[in-house]
Tab-separated table of C-alpha atoms and ligand atoms in Angstrom:
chain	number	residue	atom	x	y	z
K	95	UNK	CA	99.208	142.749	82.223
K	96	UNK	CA	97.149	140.793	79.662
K	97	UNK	CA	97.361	143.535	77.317
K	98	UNK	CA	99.756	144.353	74.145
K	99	UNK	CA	101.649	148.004	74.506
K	100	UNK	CA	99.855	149.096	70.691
K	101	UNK	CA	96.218	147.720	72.784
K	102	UNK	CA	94.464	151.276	73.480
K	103	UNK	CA	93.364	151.281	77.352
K	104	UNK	CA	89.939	150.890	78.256
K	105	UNK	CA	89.198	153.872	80.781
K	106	UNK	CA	85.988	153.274	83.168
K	107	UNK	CA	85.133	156.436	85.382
K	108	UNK	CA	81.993	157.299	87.301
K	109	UNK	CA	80.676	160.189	89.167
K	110	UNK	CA	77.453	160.361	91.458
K	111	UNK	CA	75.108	163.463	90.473
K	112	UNK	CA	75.078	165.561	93.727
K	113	UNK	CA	74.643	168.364	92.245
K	114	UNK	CA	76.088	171.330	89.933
K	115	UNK	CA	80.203	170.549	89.879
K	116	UNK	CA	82.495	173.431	91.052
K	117	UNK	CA	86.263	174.018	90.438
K	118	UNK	CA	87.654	171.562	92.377
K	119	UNK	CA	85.592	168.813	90.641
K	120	UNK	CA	86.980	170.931	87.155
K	121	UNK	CA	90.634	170.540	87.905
K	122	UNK	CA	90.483	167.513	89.911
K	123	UNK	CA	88.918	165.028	87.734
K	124	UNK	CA	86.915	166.720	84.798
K	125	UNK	CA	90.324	168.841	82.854
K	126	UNK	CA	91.704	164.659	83.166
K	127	UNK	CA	89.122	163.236	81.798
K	128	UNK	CA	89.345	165.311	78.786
K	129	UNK	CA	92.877	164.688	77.962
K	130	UNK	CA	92.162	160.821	78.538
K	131	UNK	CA	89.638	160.810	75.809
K	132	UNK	CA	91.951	161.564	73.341
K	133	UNK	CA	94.312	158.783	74.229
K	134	UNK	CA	92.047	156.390	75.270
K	135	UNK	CA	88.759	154.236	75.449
K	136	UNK	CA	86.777	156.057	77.981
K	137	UNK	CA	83.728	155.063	79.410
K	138	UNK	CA	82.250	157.937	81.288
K	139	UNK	CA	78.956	157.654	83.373
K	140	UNK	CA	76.411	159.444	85.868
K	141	UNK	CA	76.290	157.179	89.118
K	142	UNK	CA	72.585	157.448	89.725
K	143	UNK	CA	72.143	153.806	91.683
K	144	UNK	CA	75.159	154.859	93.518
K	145	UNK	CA	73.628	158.079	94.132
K	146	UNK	CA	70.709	155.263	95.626
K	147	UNK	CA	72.558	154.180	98.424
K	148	UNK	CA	72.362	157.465	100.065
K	149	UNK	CA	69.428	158.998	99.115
K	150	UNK	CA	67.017	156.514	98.730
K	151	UNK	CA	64.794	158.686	101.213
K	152	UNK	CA	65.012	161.474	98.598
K	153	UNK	CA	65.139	160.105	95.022
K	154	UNK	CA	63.448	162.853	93.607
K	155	UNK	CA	66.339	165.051	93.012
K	156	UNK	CA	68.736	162.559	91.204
K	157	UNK	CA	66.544	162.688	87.767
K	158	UNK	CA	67.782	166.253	87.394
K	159	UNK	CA	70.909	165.563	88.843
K	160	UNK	CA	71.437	163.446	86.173
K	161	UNK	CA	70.861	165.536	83.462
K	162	UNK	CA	72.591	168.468	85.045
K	163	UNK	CA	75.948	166.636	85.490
K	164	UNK	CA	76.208	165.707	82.294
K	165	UNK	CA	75.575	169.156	80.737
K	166	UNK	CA	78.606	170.064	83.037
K	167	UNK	CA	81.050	167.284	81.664
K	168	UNK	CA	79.504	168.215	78.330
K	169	UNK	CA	80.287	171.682	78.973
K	170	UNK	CA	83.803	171.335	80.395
K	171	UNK	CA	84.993	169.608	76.915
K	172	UNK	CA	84.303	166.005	77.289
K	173	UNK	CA	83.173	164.711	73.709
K	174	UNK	CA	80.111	162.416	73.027
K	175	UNK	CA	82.202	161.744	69.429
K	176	UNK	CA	85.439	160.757	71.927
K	177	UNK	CA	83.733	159.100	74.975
K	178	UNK	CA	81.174	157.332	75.726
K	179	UNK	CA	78.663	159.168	78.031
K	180	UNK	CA	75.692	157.379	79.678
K	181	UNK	CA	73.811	157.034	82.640
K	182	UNK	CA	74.268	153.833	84.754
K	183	UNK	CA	71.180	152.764	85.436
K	184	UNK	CA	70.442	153.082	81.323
K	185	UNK	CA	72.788	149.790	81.507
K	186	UNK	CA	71.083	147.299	83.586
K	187	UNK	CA	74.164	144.635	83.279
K	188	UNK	CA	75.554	146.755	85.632
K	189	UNK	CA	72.888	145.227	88.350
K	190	UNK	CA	72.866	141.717	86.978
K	191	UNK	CA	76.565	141.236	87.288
K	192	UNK	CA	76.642	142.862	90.439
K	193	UNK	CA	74.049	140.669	91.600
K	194	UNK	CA	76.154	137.666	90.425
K	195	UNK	CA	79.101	139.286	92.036
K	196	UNK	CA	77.209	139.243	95.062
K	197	UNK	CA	77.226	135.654	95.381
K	198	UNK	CA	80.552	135.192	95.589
K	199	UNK	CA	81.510	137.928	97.435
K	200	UNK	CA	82.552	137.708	101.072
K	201	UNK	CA	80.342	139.930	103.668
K	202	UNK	CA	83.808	140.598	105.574
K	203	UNK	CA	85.536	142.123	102.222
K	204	UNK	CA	82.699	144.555	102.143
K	205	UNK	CA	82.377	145.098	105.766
K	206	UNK	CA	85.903	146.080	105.917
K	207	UNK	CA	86.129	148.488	103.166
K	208	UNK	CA	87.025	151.774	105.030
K	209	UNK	CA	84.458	153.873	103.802
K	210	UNK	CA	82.192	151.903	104.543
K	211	UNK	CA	82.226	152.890	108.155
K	212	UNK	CA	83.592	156.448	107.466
K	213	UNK	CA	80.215	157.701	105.871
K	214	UNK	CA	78.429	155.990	108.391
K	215	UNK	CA	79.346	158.284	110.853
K	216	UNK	CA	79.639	161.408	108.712
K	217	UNK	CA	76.155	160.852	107.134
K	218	UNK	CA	74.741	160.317	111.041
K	219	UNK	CA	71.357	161.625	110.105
K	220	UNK	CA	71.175	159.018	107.442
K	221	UNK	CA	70.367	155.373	107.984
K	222	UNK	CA	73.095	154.427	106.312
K	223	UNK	CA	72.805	150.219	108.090
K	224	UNK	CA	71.167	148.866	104.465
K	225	UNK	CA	72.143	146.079	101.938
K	226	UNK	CA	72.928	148.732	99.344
K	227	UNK	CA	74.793	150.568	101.172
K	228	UNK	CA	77.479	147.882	102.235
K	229	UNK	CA	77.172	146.471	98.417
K	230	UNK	CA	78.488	149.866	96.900
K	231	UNK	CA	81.974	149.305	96.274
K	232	UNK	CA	80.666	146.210	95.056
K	233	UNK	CA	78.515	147.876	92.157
K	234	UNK	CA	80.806	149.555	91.502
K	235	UNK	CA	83.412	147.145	90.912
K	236	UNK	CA	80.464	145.585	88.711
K	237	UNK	CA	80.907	149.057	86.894
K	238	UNK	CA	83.703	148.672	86.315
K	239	UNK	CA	84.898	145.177	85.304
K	240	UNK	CA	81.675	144.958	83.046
K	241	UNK	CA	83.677	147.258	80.703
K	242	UNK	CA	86.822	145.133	81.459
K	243	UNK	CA	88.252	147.968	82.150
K	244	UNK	CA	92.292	148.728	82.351
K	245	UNK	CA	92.516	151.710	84.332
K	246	UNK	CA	90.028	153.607	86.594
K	247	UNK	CA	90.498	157.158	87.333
K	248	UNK	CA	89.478	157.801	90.867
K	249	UNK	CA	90.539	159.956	93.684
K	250	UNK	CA	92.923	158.617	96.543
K	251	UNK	CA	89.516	157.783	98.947
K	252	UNK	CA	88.429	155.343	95.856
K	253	UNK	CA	91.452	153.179	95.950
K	254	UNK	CA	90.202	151.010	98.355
K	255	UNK	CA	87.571	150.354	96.201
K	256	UNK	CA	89.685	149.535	92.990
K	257	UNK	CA	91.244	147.067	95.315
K	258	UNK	CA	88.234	145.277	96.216
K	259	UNK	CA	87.624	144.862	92.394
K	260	UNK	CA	90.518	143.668	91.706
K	261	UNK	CA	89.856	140.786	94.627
K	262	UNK	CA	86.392	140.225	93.062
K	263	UNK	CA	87.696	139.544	89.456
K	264	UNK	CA	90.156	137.268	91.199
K	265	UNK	CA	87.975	135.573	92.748
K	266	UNK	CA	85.840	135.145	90.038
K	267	UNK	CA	88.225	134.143	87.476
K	268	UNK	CA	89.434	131.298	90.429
K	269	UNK	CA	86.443	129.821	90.806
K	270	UNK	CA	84.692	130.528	87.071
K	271	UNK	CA	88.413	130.398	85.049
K	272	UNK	CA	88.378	126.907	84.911
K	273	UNK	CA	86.587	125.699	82.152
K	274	UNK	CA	85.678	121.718	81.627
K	275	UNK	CA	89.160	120.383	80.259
K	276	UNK	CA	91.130	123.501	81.495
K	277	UNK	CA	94.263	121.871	81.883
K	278	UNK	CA	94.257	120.059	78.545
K	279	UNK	CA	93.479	123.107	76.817
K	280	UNK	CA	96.341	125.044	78.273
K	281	UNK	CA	98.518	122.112	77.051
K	282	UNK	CA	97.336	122.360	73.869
K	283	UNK	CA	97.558	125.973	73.199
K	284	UNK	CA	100.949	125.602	74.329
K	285	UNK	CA	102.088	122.990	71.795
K	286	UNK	CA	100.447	125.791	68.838
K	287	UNK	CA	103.155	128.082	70.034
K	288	UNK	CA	105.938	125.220	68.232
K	289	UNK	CA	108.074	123.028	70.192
K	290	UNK	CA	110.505	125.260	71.499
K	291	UNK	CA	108.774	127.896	73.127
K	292	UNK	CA	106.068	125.518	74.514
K	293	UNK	CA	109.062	123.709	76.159
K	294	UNK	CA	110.073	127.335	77.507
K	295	UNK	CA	106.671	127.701	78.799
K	296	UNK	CA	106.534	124.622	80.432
K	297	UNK	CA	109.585	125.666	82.148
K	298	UNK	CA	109.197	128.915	83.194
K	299	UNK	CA	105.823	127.571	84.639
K	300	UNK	CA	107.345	124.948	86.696
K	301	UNK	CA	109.830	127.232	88.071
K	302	UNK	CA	107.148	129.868	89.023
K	303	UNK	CA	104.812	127.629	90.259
K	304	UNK	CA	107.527	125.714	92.713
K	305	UNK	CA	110.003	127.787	93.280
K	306	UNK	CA	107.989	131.084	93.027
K	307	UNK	CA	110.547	132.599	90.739
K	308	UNK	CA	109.291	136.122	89.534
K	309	UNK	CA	111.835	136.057	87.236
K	310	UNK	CA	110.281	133.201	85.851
K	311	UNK	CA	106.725	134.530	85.743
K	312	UNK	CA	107.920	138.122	84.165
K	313	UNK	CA	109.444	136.219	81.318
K	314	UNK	CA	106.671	134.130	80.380
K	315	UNK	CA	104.238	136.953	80.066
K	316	UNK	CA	106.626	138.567	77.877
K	317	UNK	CA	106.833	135.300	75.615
K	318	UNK	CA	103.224	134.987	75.845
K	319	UNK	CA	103.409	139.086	74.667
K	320	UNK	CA	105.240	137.570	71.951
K	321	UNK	CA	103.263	135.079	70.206
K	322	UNK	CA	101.162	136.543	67.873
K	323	UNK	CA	99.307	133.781	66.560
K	324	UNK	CA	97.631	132.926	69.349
K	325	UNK	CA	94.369	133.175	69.708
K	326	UNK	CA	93.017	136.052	72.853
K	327	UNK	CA	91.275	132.988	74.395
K	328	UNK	CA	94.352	130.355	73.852
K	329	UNK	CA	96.446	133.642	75.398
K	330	UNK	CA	94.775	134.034	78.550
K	331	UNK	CA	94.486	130.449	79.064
K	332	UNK	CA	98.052	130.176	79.300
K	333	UNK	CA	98.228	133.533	81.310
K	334	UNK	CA	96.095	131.604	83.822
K	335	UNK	CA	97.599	128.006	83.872
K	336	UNK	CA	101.322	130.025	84.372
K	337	UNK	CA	100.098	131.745	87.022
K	338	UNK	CA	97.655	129.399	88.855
K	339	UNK	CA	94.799	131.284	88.631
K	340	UNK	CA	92.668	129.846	85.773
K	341	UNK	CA	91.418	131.610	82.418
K	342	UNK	CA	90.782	135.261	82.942
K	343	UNK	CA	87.262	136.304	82.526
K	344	UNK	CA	87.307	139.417	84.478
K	345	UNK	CA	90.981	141.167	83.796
K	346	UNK	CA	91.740	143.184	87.098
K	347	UNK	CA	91.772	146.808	86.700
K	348	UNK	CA	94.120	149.066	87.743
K	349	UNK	CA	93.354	152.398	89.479
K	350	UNK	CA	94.708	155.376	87.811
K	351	UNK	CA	95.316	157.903	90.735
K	352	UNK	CA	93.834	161.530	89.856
K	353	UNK	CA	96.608	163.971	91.516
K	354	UNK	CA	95.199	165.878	94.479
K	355	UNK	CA	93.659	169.070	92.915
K	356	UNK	CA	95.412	172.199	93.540
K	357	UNK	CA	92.713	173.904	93.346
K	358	UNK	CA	91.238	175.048	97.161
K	359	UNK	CA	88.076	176.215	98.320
K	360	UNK	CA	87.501	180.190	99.218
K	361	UNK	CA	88.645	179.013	102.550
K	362	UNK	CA	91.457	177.466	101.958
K	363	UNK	CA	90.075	173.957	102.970
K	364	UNK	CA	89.366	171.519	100.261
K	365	UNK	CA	86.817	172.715	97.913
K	366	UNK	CA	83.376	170.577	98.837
K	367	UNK	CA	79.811	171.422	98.984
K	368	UNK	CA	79.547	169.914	102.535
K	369	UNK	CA	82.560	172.805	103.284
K	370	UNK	CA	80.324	175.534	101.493
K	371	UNK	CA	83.067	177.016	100.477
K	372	UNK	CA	82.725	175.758	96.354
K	373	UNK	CA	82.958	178.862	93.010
K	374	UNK	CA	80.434	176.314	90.610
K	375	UNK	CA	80.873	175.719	87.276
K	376	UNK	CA	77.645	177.748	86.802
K	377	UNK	CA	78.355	180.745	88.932
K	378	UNK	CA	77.752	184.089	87.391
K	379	UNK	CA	80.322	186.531	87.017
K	380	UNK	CA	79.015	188.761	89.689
K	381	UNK	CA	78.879	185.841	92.108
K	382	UNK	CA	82.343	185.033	91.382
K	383	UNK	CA	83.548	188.453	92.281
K	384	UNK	CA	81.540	188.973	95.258
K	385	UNK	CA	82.745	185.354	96.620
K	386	UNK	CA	86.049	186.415	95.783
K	387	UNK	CA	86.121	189.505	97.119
K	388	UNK	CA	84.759	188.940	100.866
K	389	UNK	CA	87.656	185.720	100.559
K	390	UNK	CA	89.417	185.501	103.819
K	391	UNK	CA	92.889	186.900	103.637
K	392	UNK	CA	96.248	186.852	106.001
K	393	UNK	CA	94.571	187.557	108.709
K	394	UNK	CA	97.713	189.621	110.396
K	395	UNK	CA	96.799	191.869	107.703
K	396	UNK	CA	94.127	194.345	109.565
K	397	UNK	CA	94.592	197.185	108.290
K	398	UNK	CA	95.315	198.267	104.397
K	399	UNK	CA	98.911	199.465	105.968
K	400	UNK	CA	99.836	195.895	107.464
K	401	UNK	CA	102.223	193.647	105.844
K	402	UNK	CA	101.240	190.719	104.993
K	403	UNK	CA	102.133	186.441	103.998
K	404	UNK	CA	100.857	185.356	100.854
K	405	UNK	CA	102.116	181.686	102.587
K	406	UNK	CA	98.987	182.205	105.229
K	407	UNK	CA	96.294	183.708	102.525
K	408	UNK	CA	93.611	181.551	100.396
K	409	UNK	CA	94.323	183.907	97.812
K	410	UNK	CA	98.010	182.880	97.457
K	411	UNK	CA	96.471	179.643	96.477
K	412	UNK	CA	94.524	180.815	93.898
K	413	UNK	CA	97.124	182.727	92.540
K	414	UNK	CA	98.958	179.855	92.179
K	415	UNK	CA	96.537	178.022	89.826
K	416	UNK	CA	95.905	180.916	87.622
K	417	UNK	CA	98.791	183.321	87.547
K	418	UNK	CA	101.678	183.690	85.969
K	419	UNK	CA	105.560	184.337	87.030
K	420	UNK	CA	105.216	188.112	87.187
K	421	UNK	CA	102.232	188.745	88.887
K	422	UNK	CA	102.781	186.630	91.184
K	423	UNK	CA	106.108	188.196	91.540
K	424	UNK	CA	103.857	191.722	92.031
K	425	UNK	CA	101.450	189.831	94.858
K	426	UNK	CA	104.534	188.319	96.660
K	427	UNK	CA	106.471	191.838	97.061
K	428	UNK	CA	103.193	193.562	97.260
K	429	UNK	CA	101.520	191.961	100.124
K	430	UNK	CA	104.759	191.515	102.288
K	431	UNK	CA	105.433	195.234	101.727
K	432	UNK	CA	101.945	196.072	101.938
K	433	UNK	CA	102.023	197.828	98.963
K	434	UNK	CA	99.042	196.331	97.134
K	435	UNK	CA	95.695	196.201	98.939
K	436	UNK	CA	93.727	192.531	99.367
K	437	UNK	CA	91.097	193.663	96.668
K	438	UNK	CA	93.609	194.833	94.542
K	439	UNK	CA	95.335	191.812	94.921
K	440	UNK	CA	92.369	189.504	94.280
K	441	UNK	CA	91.567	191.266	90.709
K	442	UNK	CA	93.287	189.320	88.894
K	443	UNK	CA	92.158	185.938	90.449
K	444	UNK	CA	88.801	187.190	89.840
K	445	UNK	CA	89.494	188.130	86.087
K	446	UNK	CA	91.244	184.309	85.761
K	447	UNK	CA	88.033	182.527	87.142
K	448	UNK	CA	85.593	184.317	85.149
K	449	UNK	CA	87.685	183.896	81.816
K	450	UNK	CA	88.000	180.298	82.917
K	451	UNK	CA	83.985	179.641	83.076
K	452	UNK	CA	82.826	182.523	80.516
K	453	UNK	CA	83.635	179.316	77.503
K	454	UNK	CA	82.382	176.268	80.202
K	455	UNK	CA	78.952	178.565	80.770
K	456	UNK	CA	78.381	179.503	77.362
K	457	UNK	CA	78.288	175.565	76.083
K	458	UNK	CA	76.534	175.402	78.983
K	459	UNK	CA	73.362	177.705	78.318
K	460	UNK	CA	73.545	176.176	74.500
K	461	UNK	CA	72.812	172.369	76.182
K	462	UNK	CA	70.154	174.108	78.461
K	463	UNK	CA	68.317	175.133	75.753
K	464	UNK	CA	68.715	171.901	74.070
K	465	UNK	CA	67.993	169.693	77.065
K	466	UNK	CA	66.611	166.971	74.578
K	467	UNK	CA	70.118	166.769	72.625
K	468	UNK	CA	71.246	165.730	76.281
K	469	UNK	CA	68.833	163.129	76.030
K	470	UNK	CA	69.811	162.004	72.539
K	471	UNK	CA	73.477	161.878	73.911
K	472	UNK	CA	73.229	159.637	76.803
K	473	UNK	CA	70.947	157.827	74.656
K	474	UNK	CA	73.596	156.879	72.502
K	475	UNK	CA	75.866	156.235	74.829
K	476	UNK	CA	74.187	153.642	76.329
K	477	UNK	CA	73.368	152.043	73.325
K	478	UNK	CA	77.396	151.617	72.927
K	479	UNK	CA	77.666	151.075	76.325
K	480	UNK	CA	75.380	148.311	76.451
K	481	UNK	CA	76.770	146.534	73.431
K	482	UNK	CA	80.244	146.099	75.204
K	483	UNK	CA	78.091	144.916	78.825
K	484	UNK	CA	76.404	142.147	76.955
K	485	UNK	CA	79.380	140.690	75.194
K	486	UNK	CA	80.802	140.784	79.030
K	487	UNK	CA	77.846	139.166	80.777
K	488	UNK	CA	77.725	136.224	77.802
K	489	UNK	CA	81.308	135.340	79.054
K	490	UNK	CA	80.128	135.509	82.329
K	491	UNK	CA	77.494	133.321	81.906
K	492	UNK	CA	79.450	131.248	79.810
K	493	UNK	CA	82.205	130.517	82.861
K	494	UNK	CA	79.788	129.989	85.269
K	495	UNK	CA	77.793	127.559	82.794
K	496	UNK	CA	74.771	129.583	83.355
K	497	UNK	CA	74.087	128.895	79.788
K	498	UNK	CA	70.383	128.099	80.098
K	499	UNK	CA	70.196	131.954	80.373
K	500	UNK	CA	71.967	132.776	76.713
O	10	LIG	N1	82.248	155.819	93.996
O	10	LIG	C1	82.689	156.825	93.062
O	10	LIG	C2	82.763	158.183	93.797
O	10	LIG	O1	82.067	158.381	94.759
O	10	LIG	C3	81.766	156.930	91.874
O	10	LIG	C4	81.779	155.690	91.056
O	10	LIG	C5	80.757	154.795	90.930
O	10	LIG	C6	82.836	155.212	90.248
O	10	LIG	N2	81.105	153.790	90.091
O	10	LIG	C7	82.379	154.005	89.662
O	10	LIG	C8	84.120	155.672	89.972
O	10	LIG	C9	83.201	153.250	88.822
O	10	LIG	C10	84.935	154.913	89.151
O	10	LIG	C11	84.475	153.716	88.561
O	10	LIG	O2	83.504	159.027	93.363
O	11	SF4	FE1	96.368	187.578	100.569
O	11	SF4	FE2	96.938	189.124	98.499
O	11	SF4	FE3	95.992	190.181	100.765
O	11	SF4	FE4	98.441	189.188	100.674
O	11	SF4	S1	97.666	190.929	99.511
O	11	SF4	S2	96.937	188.854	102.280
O	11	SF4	S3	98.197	187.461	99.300
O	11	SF4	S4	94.935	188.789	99.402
């Protein structure tokens, strides 16, 4: 909203390390993330405190965790040279503004976020009624708005928490956004913009603020847009004072909705480790066949001489996110006239997923034997990292004149 078209997008994405990352993590979110860090600012990191909240009883697994996911995103083609790859917990501003967040944060925002409930009964045998449990959508809004970050990448069961963000920053630029003198200010930014279009401004404000005209507030942004010599503080100052809202600290984030995978488990179902039903990133070629190969299939098709529906077979599925036109031309005639057999029919998927990982395992095996360049990477990540989330937490503690701390 804030931001100029030629202004290159700040991307902020997390994941929680539960483990080695299959396909569906691969097409979902990982083959994204690589194309967005060509085109973008990304900030990609390993959710270990977030891993916290639900295995606090068994921390001793995320350490590796850690490590491992990132030799998967390093492996599936995301670039330490294009993004920035750390570890959360290497950034402690992520904690201190979520603690600050936390004091301004409504219990009944957090309380109603729908997964908060949700995991509380799927993860029964956890205890799931603690303080850092409710606060995670809350860290992670810290996570994300300590980047300042312009879209978030997240899956359609994370929206509710990009919108809980955005009601955090919005709170906090209310309260926070008004500096000593606010008002005054805002005048006199607008009188550096010349006579005319600060009487333009003045108007288009009044009109927005009484009659609610969103006419009015579309077309002072876009003069706003259009002053160049204003300064980014004098800018969002008169953002704020058009729009009510104050100066903006914390610029609300928008999420950027990952499309649904197409890839499915070897069930069918959605591919998830709680489903078992998951190819890894790591699997070994024979694994891959063998999982492949005892894949259910139409199950009208008993016998070898059966017809069958590629519409009612897992294997369809695959088919569709690795073949091309003609053979799957040869498995749509072929099944219905039962003239290819299921194995035959899976050979191809089989061939697809193993050239798929062959490249993904090989820079794989070259980080595993290099475990400290790992190290060295998310070192120097969150070196960057960090130097963004203090600049962030000194205009933090600037608005809420918590300057006794700086
Ligand atoms: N909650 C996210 C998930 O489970 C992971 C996450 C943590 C995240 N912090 C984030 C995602 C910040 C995006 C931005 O998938
Ligand atoms: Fe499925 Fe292929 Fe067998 Fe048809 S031939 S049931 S599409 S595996």
């Amino acid at each position: 909203m804030s931001t100029t078209p030629s202004h290159r997008q700040r991307i902020v994405s997390g994941m929680r390390p539960t483990g080695l990352l299959h396909l569906g993590h691969y097409h979902g979110v990982l083959k994204n993330w690589v194309e967005m860090q060509h085109q973008h600012e990304c900030f990609f990191f390993v959710a270990d405190w977030h891993a916290l909240t639900t295995h606090y009883e068994t921390p001793d697994g995320i350490s590796q965790h850690v490590e491992d996911m990132a030799i998967d995103w390093l492996a599936a083609g995301i670039d330490p040279r294009c993004a920035t790859v750390f570890t959360q917990s290497h950034v402690p501003q992520h904690a201190e503004l979520h603690l600050l967040l936390s004091m301004i944060t409504p219990l009944g925002w957090l309380e109603r976020v729908p997964t908060y409930k949700d995991q509380q009964e799927k993860l029964k045998e956890r205890d799931l009624a603690t303080y850092g449990f409710l606060g995670y959508p809350l860290l992670q809004s810290a996570d994300i708005l300590i980047y300042k970050a312009d879209h978030v990448p997240v899956g359609a069961d994370q929206v509710a928490h990009i919108e809980i963000t955005r009601e955090v920053a919005r709170r906090f630029n209310h309260l926070y956004g008004r500096e000593p003198g606010f008002e005054e200010k805002a005048e006199q930014a607008a009188n550096k913009m010349g006579k005319k279009h600060a009487k333009t401004y003045r108007d288009l404000r009044r009109q927005y603020q009484e009659q609610g005209s969103t006419d009015a507030i579309v077309m002072g942004r876009a003069l706003l847009e259009s002053q160049q010599s204003l300064s980014v503080g004098d800018r969002e100052r008169l953002l704020g004072y058009l729009e009510g809202s104050g100066k903006t600290i914390l610029p609300e984030p928008q999420a950027a909705l990952t499309k649904a995978s197409k890839m499915p488990g070897l069930d069918g179902q959605k591919m998830s480790k709680s489903y078992n039903n998951t190819l890894s990133l790591r699997e070994s070629p024979e694994s891959v066949e063998k999982k492949i190969r005892t894949m259910p299939t139409d199950t009208n098709r008993v016998r070898r001489t059966d017809p069958g529906d590629p519409a009612r077979c897992p294997v369809w599925q695959f088919h569709e996110v690795y073949s091309d036109d003609t053979t799957k031309q040869w498995v749509q005639e072929g099944c219905r006239s039962a003239g290819i057999g299921c194995i035959e029919c899976k050979q191809p998927v089989i061939a697809a997923v193993q050239a798929e990982l062959a490249p993904i395992q090989q820079r794989a095996a070259e980080f595993e034997a290099d475990r400290g360049r790992v190290r060295e990477i998310l070192r120097e990540g969150a070196e960057t990292a960090r130097q963004v989330a203090k600049a962030t937490m000194v205009d933090v503690m600037e608005a809420m004149r918590f300057t006794h701390h700086l």
